[in-house]
Amino acid sequence: MHKITITRPDDWHLHLRDGEALKAVLPDTAHRFARAIVMPNLRPPVTTIALAAEYRQRILDALPTATVRTEPVEGDDLSTLRQAQCERSGELNFEPLMTLYLTDNTSIKDVEEAKASGFVKAFKLYPAGATTNSDSGVTSLDKCAAALSAMEKLGMPLLVHAEVTDADVDVFDREKVFIDRHMKPLLVKYPALKVVFEHITTKDAAEFVASAPANVAATITPHHLLMNRNAMFTGGIRPHHYCLPILKREEHRVALVKVATSGSPKFFLGTDSAPHAKSAKESACGCAGMYSAHAGIELYAEVFETANALHKLEGFASFYGADFYGLPRNTDQITLVKEVWSVPAEIAFADEVLVPLRAGQTVAWKIV
Ligand code: DOR
Ligand code: ZN
């Protein structure tokens, strides 16, 4: 197959940052995806409805309009102009779905207000210290009991960065250990809580989610489907392949591809595209995160094609996430063609640059 048309996808896990950085990365997502679940790990974190409303507005204000024509130029007929206007409204129609950052102090009222807002779709649980800007995260799930009960009652999803933070647990085992220590007890205590096990990276997580009830689902990133941990050390240390949860062994990558391409509605697309300036990655203490929004659907097409499962891409990318969140499926479409293109070595990022996934290399599928 050299061409595939699917319902426009959504990205159920995305870091957009803020300010000039937001303006730099947002077009890559808005050109591909209709909606995205926007992570709240800004500095300071997005902990209240008021902060989420302001952030949402900054995202809407940053949506691309500059390249859009609204006036006819010589040679345009009416249908060309309409087409330009449609493209414009298509871009402006990108909908940021906001999340609130769960803390030890999140109250029942916070959850009720979030539900009533309509634009906050979930709470994000970062164990304190687990990753970028997680120092205000949760120190103990017991402290969140009231908020978690309210979320369970109101059907408000909890998105979990499922890694323990204990320094004595090996970094490659932190997800697996989280399942037994925290995920299982959480679901025993709140059996009806809607939980998204974010960016799963292990066979253990894949099996756990597959056998959990329907209120438990998972997102999977393109990088965890495409690479194993060797990619961090090919010929030397590769800081641009460092993310959290960290890349795992090949057997885990294979297990992720299996569930992603299985047609199970419990697994859906979440790029976890996480831009950092090149200088912050190429450093003595480099930041975690890979930028993949520039090829956010194309990279998944590679994975699904290699697994002979292109026909399963649409469910994973465009249906199951919306269904889980109780949102309508998108109605417009995108087309991907099998055409090799080169990823630039660097992309402008505020007053710096970032190094995208596959920098200086190629991607096999292209969005038309
Ligand atoms: O690699 C990561 N980067 N993992 C996360 O959980 C956070 C993200 C970021 O915000 O940079
Ligand atoms: Zn993330």
Short mmCIF file of N, CA and C and ligand atoms in Angstrom, two decimals, residues 15 17 41 126 131-132 161 199 243-244 272 274 276 288-289, ligand 1:
data_model
loop_
_atom_site.label_atom_id
_atom_site.label_comp_id
_atom_site.label_asym_id
_atom_site.label_seq_id
_atom_site.Cartn_x
_atom_site.Cartn_y
_atom_site.Cartn_z
N HIS A 15 3.32 17.76 24.89
CA HIS A 15 3.90 18.90 25.61
C HIS A 15 4.04 20.06 24.63
N ARG A 17 4.69 23.39 25.80
CA ARG A 17 5.46 24.50 26.41
C ARG A 17 4.65 25.80 26.35
N ASN A 41 2.77 20.36 32.71
CA ASN A 41 4.02 20.53 33.48
C ASN A 41 4.81 21.76 33.04
N TYR A 126 1.89 13.26 38.25
CA TYR A 126 3.35 13.08 38.20
C TYR A 126 3.81 12.74 39.62
N THR A 131 10.08 13.40 36.65
CA THR A 131 10.50 13.85 35.32
C THR A 131 10.53 15.38 35.25
N THR A 132 10.59 15.92 34.03
CA THR A 132 10.68 17.36 33.83
C THR A 132 9.56 18.11 34.57
N HIS A 161 1.77 9.28 34.99
CA HIS A 161 3.19 9.03 34.68
C HIS A 161 3.62 7.93 35.65
N HIS A 199 2.24 6.75 28.13
CA HIS A 199 3.49 6.33 27.47
C HIS A 199 4.04 5.02 28.02
N CYS A 243 14.64 9.96 27.10
CA CYS A 243 13.32 10.43 27.52
C CYS A 243 12.94 9.64 28.76
N LEU A 244 11.84 10.03 29.37
CA LEU A 244 11.32 9.29 30.52
C LEU A 244 9.85 8.97 30.28
N ASP A 272 3.73 12.11 23.17
CA ASP A 272 4.62 12.61 24.23
C ASP A 272 5.74 13.46 23.61
N ALA A 274 8.06 16.15 23.29
CA ALA A 274 8.50 16.96 24.44
C ALA A 274 9.72 17.77 24.05
N HIS A 276 12.78 20.27 23.83
CA HIS A 276 13.76 20.96 24.67
C HIS A 276 14.78 21.60 23.73
N ALA A 288 15.17 15.22 29.73
CA ALA A 288 14.47 14.07 29.15
C ALA A 288 13.40 14.57 28.18
N GLY A 289 13.29 13.93 27.04
CA GLY A 289 12.19 14.27 26.12
C GLY A 289 12.65 14.24 24.68
O1 DOR B 1 10.82 12.54 28.51
C1 DOR B 1 9.96 13.20 29.04
N1 DOR B 1 9.82 14.52 28.81
N2 DOR B 1 9.12 12.60 29.90
C2 DOR B 1 8.25 13.29 30.62
O2 DOR B 1 7.54 12.69 31.38
C3 DOR B 1 8.21 14.76 30.55
C4 DOR B 1 8.69 15.24 29.27
C5 DOR B 1 8.95 16.74 29.26
O3 DOR B 1 8.11 17.50 29.70
O4 DOR B 1 10.02 17.14 28.78
#
